[in-house]
Amino acid sequence: MNMYDLIVKKKRGGELTDKEIRWMIREYTDENIPDYQMSAMMMAICFVGMTDEETKELTLAMAHSGDMLNLSEIHGIKVDKHSTGGVGDKTSLVLAPLVASLGVPVAKMSGRGLGHTGGTIDKLESFAGFRTNLTTEEFIRNVNTIHIAIAGQTADLAPADKKLYALRDVTGTVDQMSLIASSIMSKKLASGSDGIVLDVKTGDGAFMKSYSDAKALAAEMVNIGKLAGKDVSAVISDMDQPLGNAVGNALEVKEAIDTLRGGGPRDLKELVLTLGSLMAVKAGKAENTEQAAALLESNLKNGRAFQVFKEFIRAQGGDPGEAEQPELLPRAEYQEEVYSEKEGYVSNIHTEEIGRICLLLGGGREKKDSEIDLAVGVILLRKKGDFVCTGEPIAVIHANSPEKLNEAKERLLQAYEFSEEKPLLEPLIKGIIE
Ligand code: URA
């Protein structure tokens, strides 16, 4: 077998066999296939697609490309959550400690930023000293003692996905259904949780722009999970505007802290309660989602969720004092308001463009090994349906370079659309697939 033939086969619309997929993933993991050939294969898959059988085989091959975590030493039903990626999506930062505050073992594997979307691991690194490269022993010990651990992908866990994730990020090959499904589900299968709740985003800021594509992706992932014996549900949620107001690593951490302290934006809280109640029911902590949501809401109000968050930051090497005083987190040198040049109701926010403005400011990677600037980003002061007068501030840009600040301001003004009539607002939760 050789990679050249497989690339050409896929390019011409062929279906890769189980044996070919297993060979390709093994050889790529072992560094026998170079990135340039794998990039060509990824691009061919973007154009030609994969069948359900190929997607399932790719998922299994990537899940088995390294160790399969054995979490049997963790007491109770372990749950994990994963998002397909969005703009301003700081959900896991609130959700994981909140669900853990009910005593649910949250054993979470998270990723770094991908394309125009952010990643939980990058966000958590806003805390000085915070470690996400936990050993399996540390991971298990933390879940057993404080009910929560969030780790990045180690070199041993689904290493094929780790390599492909970084490659897709910089080669424009992220937004393909089979590649997303296999990337997410390979990690989830390898990381050994019993229950998985998926947040499948749809809209301009998501990789799946249409509801029908998001639904197909959700169904594909639920199906792969069920075949592997996991209890999986998927929530389809709106990403036609950023979630909450903050976009950018440390800015999002600050908004997550507000939410854990009982404040925060309404949409973020609604999504957290929807996903969290499914997780709590899977873990047997509530009989139904209504009961679970009430328990979760009271732990946001009574401070238990924030207490777990601080214990979690400490357990992974960070300073919980930075959670108490978020002004100590990374802060950009320039913070400037952007003033509207138009009047009317905000009818549309080009959400992918908001994510790209954050990348322009330095909040994401352009190359596999780029350093990211944790302090930069955007705070949206106005969202869809809000009325804005000419000259009113609609956003604040946080930047560390005057040139990038000016370009970001111009692009941000173009990312907003206005109408005379108040637009109809889409529901945040668009469906749940069990
Ligand atoms: N999250 C992942 O882990 N992989 C993807 O491909 C997209 C989102």
Coordinates of C-alpha atoms and ligand atoms in Angstrom, one line a residue:
M1 CA 0.0 0.0 0.0
N2 CA 1.2 3.5 -0.6
M3 CA -0.2 6.9 0.3
Y4 CA 0.0 8.3 -3.2
D5 CA -2.4 5.7 -4.5
L6 CA -4.8 6.3 -1.6
I7 CA -4.9 10.0 -2.2
V8 CA -5.6 9.5 -5.9
K9 CA -8.3 6.9 -5.1
K10 CA -10.1 9.4 -2.8
K11 CA -9.6 12.3 -5.2
R12 CA -11.4 10.3 -7.9
G13 CA -14.4 9.6 -5.6
G14 CA -13.3 6.1 -4.4
E15 CA -14.2 4.5 -1.0
L16 CA -11.3 3.6 1.2
T17 CA -11.4 0.1 2.6
D18 CA -11.1 -0.6 6.4
K19 CA -7.6 -2.0 5.8
E20 CA -6.5 1.1 3.9
I21 CA -7.9 3.4 6.6
R22 CA -6.2 1.5 9.4
W23 CA -2.9 1.4 7.4
M24 CA -3.0 5.1 6.7
I25 CA -3.7 6.1 10.3
R26 CA -1.0 3.7 11.7
E27 CA 1.6 5.0 9.3
Y28 CA 0.8 8.6 9.8
T29 CA 0.9 8.2 13.6
D30 CA 4.3 6.5 13.2
E31 CA 5.5 9.5 11.1
N32 CA 5.9 7.4 8.0
I33 CA 3.5 9.5 6.1
P34 CA 4.5 13.2 5.8
D35 CA 2.1 16.0 6.6
Y36 CA 2.0 17.2 2.9
Q37 CA 0.6 13.9 1.8
M38 CA -1.9 13.8 4.7
S39 CA -2.9 17.4 3.9
A40 CA -3.7 16.3 0.3
M41 CA -5.8 13.4 1.7
M42 CA -7.7 15.7 4.1
M43 CA -8.5 18.1 1.2
A44 CA -9.6 15.3 -1.0
I45 CA -12.0 14.1 1.8
C46 CA -13.3 17.7 2.1
F47 CA -14.2 17.6 -1.6
V48 CA -15.4 14.0 -2.0
G49 CA -16.6 13.1 1.5
M50 CA -16.7 9.7 3.3
T51 CA -19.3 7.1 3.6
D52 CA -20.7 6.1 7.1
E53 CA -18.6 3.0 7.0
E54 CA -15.4 4.9 6.2
T55 CA -16.2 7.4 9.0
K56 CA -16.8 4.7 11.5
E57 CA -13.5 3.0 10.6
L58 CA -11.6 6.2 10.7
T59 CA -12.9 6.9 14.2
L60 CA -12.0 3.5 15.4
A61 CA -8.5 3.6 13.8
M62 CA -7.8 7.0 15.5
A63 CA -9.3 5.9 18.8
H64 CA -6.9 2.9 18.8
S65 CA -3.9 4.8 17.5
G66 CA -2.7 5.1 21.1
D67 CA -3.7 4.1 24.6
M68 CA -7.4 3.5 25.5
L69 CA -7.8 5.1 29.0
N70 CA -9.0 2.8 31.6
L71 CA -11.1 4.9 34.0
S72 CA -12.4 1.9 35.9
E73 CA -10.7 3.2 39.0
I74 CA -12.9 6.2 39.0
H75 CA -16.0 5.7 41.2
G76 CA -19.4 6.3 39.7
I77 CA -20.7 7.0 36.2
K78 CA -18.2 9.2 34.4
V79 CA -19.4 11.8 32.0
D80 CA -17.7 14.0 29.4
K81 CA -18.8 16.7 27.1
H82 CA -17.5 18.0 23.8
S83 CA -18.5 20.9 21.5
T84 CA -18.0 20.9 17.7
G85 CA -16.6 24.4 18.1
G86 CA -17.9 27.9 18.2
V87 CA -17.1 31.6 18.8
G88 CA -17.1 32.7 22.4
D89 CA -17.9 29.1 23.4
K90 CA -16.6 29.0 27.0
T91 CA -19.3 26.5 28.0
S92 CA -17.0 23.8 29.4
L93 CA -15.3 26.3 31.8
V94 CA -18.7 26.7 33.6
L95 CA -20.3 23.4 32.9
A96 CA -17.6 21.0 34.1
P97 CA -17.2 22.4 37.6
L98 CA -20.9 23.0 37.9
V99 CA -21.7 19.4 37.1
A100 CA -18.9 18.2 39.3
S101 CA -20.4 20.2 42.2
L102 CA -23.3 17.7 42.2
G103 CA -20.8 14.9 42.8
V104 CA -20.8 13.7 39.2
P105 CA -17.3 12.5 38.1
V106 CA -16.4 14.8 35.2
A107 CA -13.4 13.3 33.3
K108 CA -13.0 15.7 30.4
M109 CA -10.6 15.7 27.5
S110 CA -10.4 19.1 25.8
G111 CA -8.8 20.6 22.7
R112 CA -7.0 23.7 21.6
G113 CA -8.4 26.3 19.3
L114 CA -9.3 25.1 15.8
G115 CA -9.8 27.3 12.8
H116 CA -11.8 30.4 13.8
T117 CA -13.0 28.7 17.0
G118 CA -11.4 28.7 20.5
G119 CA -10.4 25.7 22.6
T120 CA -10.8 25.0 26.3
I121 CA -7.2 24.1 26.8
D122 CA -5.9 27.4 25.5
K123 CA -8.4 29.3 27.6
L124 CA -7.4 27.5 30.8
E125 CA -3.8 28.3 30.2
S126 CA -4.8 31.9 31.0
F127 CA -4.2 30.9 34.6
A128 CA -0.4 31.1 35.3
G129 CA 1.1 27.7 35.9
F130 CA -2.1 25.8 35.0
R131 CA -1.3 22.3 33.6
T132 CA -3.4 20.3 31.2
N133 CA -0.7 17.6 30.6
L134 CA -1.9 15.4 33.5
T135 CA -0.6 11.9 33.9
T136 CA -3.3 9.2 33.9
E137 CA -2.8 8.7 37.6
E138 CA -3.2 12.5 38.3
F139 CA -6.3 12.6 36.1
I140 CA -7.9 9.7 37.9
R141 CA -6.9 11.0 41.4
N142 CA -8.3 14.4 40.7
V143 CA -11.7 13.0 39.5
N144 CA -11.9 10.8 42.5
T145 CA -11.1 13.5 45.0
I146 CA -12.7 16.7 43.6
H147 CA -14.9 15.1 40.9
I148 CA -13.2 17.0 38.0
A149 CA -10.2 16.9 35.8
I150 CA -9.7 18.5 32.4
A151 CA -6.8 17.3 30.4
G152 CA -5.4 18.0 26.9
Q153 CA -4.8 15.2 24.6
T154 CA -1.6 13.4 25.7
A155 CA 0.8 12.0 23.2
D156 CA -0.7 8.6 24.0
L157 CA -4.3 9.3 23.7
A158 CA -5.7 9.2 20.1
P159 CA -2.3 10.5 18.9
A160 CA -3.5 10.3 15.3
D161 CA -6.3 12.8 16.0
K162 CA -3.8 15.0 17.9
K163 CA -1.6 15.2 14.7
L164 CA -4.5 15.5 12.3
Y165 CA -6.3 18.2 14.5
A166 CA -3.2 20.4 14.3
L167 CA -2.8 19.8 10.6
R168 CA -6.4 20.5 9.7
D169 CA -6.3 23.7 11.7
V170 CA -3.7 25.2 9.4
T171 CA -4.7 23.6 6.0
G172 CA -8.4 24.8 5.8
T173 CA -9.6 21.2 6.2
V174 CA -11.7 21.5 9.4
D175 CA -15.2 21.9 8.2
Q176 CA -15.9 18.4 6.9
M177 CA -18.6 16.3 8.7
S178 CA -16.7 12.9 8.7
L179 CA -13.5 14.6 9.8
I180 CA -15.2 16.4 12.7
A181 CA -17.2 13.3 13.7
S182 CA -14.2 11.0 13.7
S183 CA -12.0 13.6 15.5
I184 CA -14.4 14.1 18.3
M185 CA -15.6 10.5 18.8
S186 CA -12.1 9.0 18.6
K187 CA -11.0 11.1 21.6
K188 CA -14.2 10.4 23.4
L189 CA -13.9 6.6 22.8
A190 CA -10.3 6.6 23.8
S191 CA -10.8 8.6 26.9
G192 CA -13.1 6.1 28.6
S193 CA -16.1 8.0 29.9
D194 CA -19.5 6.2 30.2
G195 CA -21.7 9.1 29.3
I196 CA -21.0 11.8 26.6
V197 CA -23.0 14.9 25.9
L198 CA -22.2 16.6 22.6
D199 CA -22.9 20.2 21.8
V200 CA -23.3 20.4 18.0
K201 CA -23.2 24.0 16.9
T202 CA -25.0 25.4 13.8
G203 CA -24.9 28.8 12.1
D204 CA -22.4 31.2 10.7
G205 CA -19.9 30.8 13.5
A206 CA -20.0 27.0 13.4
F207 CA -18.3 24.5 11.1
M208 CA -21.8 23.2 10.2
K209 CA -23.5 26.3 8.8
S210 CA -26.9 24.7 8.2
Y211 CA -29.3 23.0 10.6
S212 CA -29.6 19.9 8.4
D213 CA -25.8 19.4 8.3
A214 CA -25.6 19.9 12.1
K215 CA -28.4 17.3 12.6
A216 CA -26.6 14.8 10.3
L217 CA -23.3 15.4 12.2
A218 CA -25.1 14.9 15.6
A219 CA -26.8 11.7 14.4
E220 CA -23.5 10.4 13.0
M221 CA -21.7 10.9 16.3
V222 CA -24.5 9.6 18.5
N223 CA -24.6 6.5 16.3
I224 CA -20.8 5.9 16.5
G225 CA -21.0 6.3 20.3
K226 CA -23.8 3.8 20.6
L227 CA -22.0 1.3 18.5
A228 CA -19.1 1.6 20.9
G229 CA -21.5 1.0 23.9
K230 CA -21.5 4.6 25.2
D231 CA -24.5 6.6 26.5
V232 CA -24.5 9.6 24.1
S233 CA -26.8 12.6 23.6
A234 CA -26.3 15.6 21.3
V235 CA -27.7 19.1 21.8
I236 CA -27.9 21.2 18.6
S237 CA -27.3 24.8 19.6
D238 CA -27.3 28.1 17.8
M239 CA -24.0 29.7 16.7
D240 CA -25.5 32.5 14.5
Q241 CA -24.0 34.9 17.0
P242 CA -21.2 34.4 19.5
L243 CA -22.1 32.8 22.8
G244 CA -22.2 35.4 25.6
N245 CA -20.3 38.6 25.0
A246 CA -16.6 37.7 25.3
V247 CA -14.5 36.3 22.5
G248 CA -10.8 35.6 23.3
N249 CA -9.1 33.3 25.8
A250 CA -8.7 35.3 29.0
L251 CA -11.7 37.4 28.3
E252 CA -13.8 34.3 28.1
V253 CA -12.4 32.9 31.3
K254 CA -13.5 36.1 33.0
E255 CA -17.0 35.8 31.6
A256 CA -17.1 32.1 32.8
I257 CA -16.1 33.2 36.3
D258 CA -18.9 35.8 36.3
T259 CA -21.3 33.0 35.4
L260 CA -19.9 30.6 38.0
R261 CA -20.5 33.4 40.6
G262 CA -24.2 33.5 39.6
G263 CA -24.1 36.3 37.0
G264 CA -23.0 36.0 33.4
P265 CA -24.9 36.2 30.1
R266 CA -28.3 34.5 29.8
D267 CA -27.5 32.4 26.7
L268 CA -24.4 30.9 28.2
K269 CA -26.4 30.0 31.4
E270 CA -29.2 28.4 29.3
L271 CA -26.8 26.3 27.3
V272 CA -24.9 25.2 30.5
L273 CA -28.1 24.2 32.2
T274 CA -29.3 22.2 29.2
L275 CA -26.1 20.3 28.7
G276 CA -25.5 19.9 32.5
S277 CA -28.9 18.5 33.2
L278 CA -28.4 15.8 30.5
M279 CA -25.0 15.0 32.1
A280 CA -26.5 14.8 35.6
V281 CA -29.3 12.5 34.5
K282 CA -26.8 10.2 32.7
A283 CA -24.7 10.1 35.9
G284 CA -27.8 9.1 38.0
K285 CA -27.8 12.3 40.1
A286 CA -31.4 13.4 39.0
E287 CA -34.4 11.6 37.7
N288 CA -35.1 14.0 35.0
T289 CA -33.7 17.1 33.3
E290 CA -36.0 19.5 35.1
Q291 CA -34.9 18.2 38.5
A292 CA -31.3 18.3 37.4
A293 CA -31.5 21.9 36.1
A294 CA -32.9 23.1 39.5
L295 CA -30.0 21.4 41.4
L296 CA -27.5 23.0 39.0
E297 CA -29.1 26.4 39.2
S298 CA -28.9 26.4 43.0
N299 CA -25.2 25.4 42.9
L300 CA -24.5 28.5 40.7
K301 CA -26.4 30.7 43.2
N302 CA -25.0 29.2 46.5
G303 CA -21.3 29.4 45.4
R304 CA -20.6 25.6 45.3
A305 CA -19.8 25.6 41.6
F306 CA -17.4 28.4 41.9
Q307 CA -15.8 26.7 44.9
V308 CA -15.2 23.5 42.8
F309 CA -13.8 25.7 40.0
K310 CA -11.2 27.1 42.4
E311 CA -10.3 23.7 43.7
F312 CA -9.9 22.5 40.1
I313 CA -7.6 25.4 39.2
R314 CA -5.5 24.7 42.3
A315 CA -5.4 20.9 41.6
Q316 CA -4.0 21.5 38.1
G317 CA -1.2 23.9 39.2
G318 CA -3.0 27.3 38.8
D319 CA -3.6 30.0 41.3
P320 CA -7.2 30.2 42.5
G321 CA -6.5 33.8 43.6
E322 CA -6.7 34.7 39.9
A323 CA -10.2 33.3 39.9
E324 CA -11.1 35.4 42.9
Q325 CA -9.5 38.4 41.3
P326 CA -9.9 37.9 37.5
E327 CA -8.2 41.3 36.9
L328 CA -5.0 39.4 37.5
L329 CA -5.5 37.3 34.4
P330 CA -3.7 38.4 31.2
R331 CA -4.8 41.9 30.1
A332 CA -4.2 43.6 26.7
E333 CA -2.4 46.9 26.4
Y334 CA -5.0 48.6 24.3
Q335 CA -8.8 48.5 25.0
E336 CA -10.8 50.6 22.7
E337 CA -14.5 50.9 22.0
V338 CA -15.9 50.6 18.5
Y339 CA -18.7 53.1 17.7
S340 CA -21.6 52.3 15.5
E341 CA -21.8 54.2 12.2
K342 CA -25.4 53.2 11.7
E343 CA -28.7 53.2 13.6
G344 CA -31.2 50.3 14.0
Y345 CA -31.7 46.9 15.4
V346 CA -28.8 44.5 15.2
S347 CA -30.1 42.0 12.6
N348 CA -27.0 39.9 12.0
I349 CA -23.5 39.4 13.4
H350 CA -21.0 37.7 11.1
T351 CA -19.9 35.3 13.7
E352 CA -17.1 33.5 11.9
E353 CA -15.7 36.9 11.1
I354 CA -15.7 37.8 14.8
G355 CA -13.7 34.6 15.4
R356 CA -11.3 35.6 12.6
I357 CA -10.9 39.1 14.1
C358 CA -9.8 37.4 17.3
L359 CA -7.3 35.3 15.2
L360 CA -6.0 38.5 13.6
L361 CA -5.4 40.0 17.1
G362 CA -3.3 37.0 17.9
G363 CA -5.8 34.9 19.8
G364 CA -5.4 31.8 17.6
R365 CA -2.8 30.0 15.5
E366 CA -1.8 30.6 11.9
K367 CA 0.8 27.8 11.9
K368 CA 1.0 24.6 13.9
D369 CA 3.5 26.0 16.4
S370 CA 2.3 29.6 16.6
E371 CA 2.2 31.1 20.1
I372 CA -1.1 32.6 21.0
D373 CA -1.9 35.9 22.8
L374 CA -4.2 35.0 25.7
A375 CA -5.1 38.6 26.5
V376 CA -6.6 39.8 23.2
G377 CA -10.1 39.5 21.8
V378 CA -13.5 41.3 21.6
I379 CA -16.3 42.1 24.0
L380 CA -19.6 42.5 22.2
L381 CA -21.7 45.2 23.9
R382 CA -24.6 44.7 21.5
K383 CA -26.1 41.5 20.2
K384 CA -28.9 40.5 17.8
G385 CA -32.2 42.3 18.5
D386 CA -30.6 45.2 20.5
F387 CA -31.3 48.7 19.3
V388 CA -28.2 50.8 18.6
C389 CA -28.0 54.6 17.9
T390 CA -25.3 56.1 15.7
G391 CA -22.2 56.8 17.7
E392 CA -23.0 54.3 20.4
P393 CA -20.3 51.7 21.3
I394 CA -21.1 48.2 20.0
A395 CA -17.9 46.4 21.1
V396 CA -14.6 46.8 22.9
I397 CA -11.4 45.5 21.2
H398 CA -8.6 44.2 23.4
A399 CA -5.3 44.3 21.4
N400 CA -1.6 44.4 21.9
S401 CA -0.7 46.1 18.7
P402 CA -2.1 49.5 17.4
E403 CA -2.1 48.3 13.7
K404 CA -4.1 45.2 14.6
L405 CA -6.4 47.2 16.8
N406 CA -7.3 49.5 13.8
E407 CA -7.8 46.7 11.4
A408 CA -9.9 44.8 14.0
K409 CA -12.1 48.0 14.5
E410 CA -12.8 48.3 10.8
R411 CA -13.6 44.6 10.3
L412 CA -15.8 44.6 13.4
L413 CA -18.0 47.5 12.0
Q414 CA -18.4 45.4 8.8
A415 CA -19.4 42.3 10.8
Y416 CA -22.6 44.0 12.2
E417 CA -25.8 44.4 10.1
F418 CA -28.8 46.5 11.1
S419 CA -32.5 46.7 10.2
E420 CA -35.3 49.0 10.9
E421 CA -37.6 46.2 12.2
K422 CA -36.7 44.2 15.3
P423 CA -35.5 40.8 13.9
L424 CA -37.0 37.5 15.0
L425 CA -34.6 35.8 17.3
E426 CA -33.8 32.1 16.8
P427 CA -34.0 29.8 19.9
L428 CA -30.6 28.9 21.4
I429 CA -31.4 25.2 21.7
K430 CA -32.5 23.9 18.3
G431 CA -32.9 20.2 19.1
I432 CA -31.7 17.3 21.2
I433 CA -30.8 13.9 19.8
E434 CA -30.8 11.0 22.2
Ligands
URA1 N1 -13.6 19.5 17.9 C1 -12.7 18.4 17.7 O1 -12.2 17.8 18.6 N2 -12.5 18.1 16.4 C2 -13.0 18.7 15.4 O2 -12.8 18.3 14.2 C3 -13.9 19.8 15.6 C4 -14.2 20.2 16.9

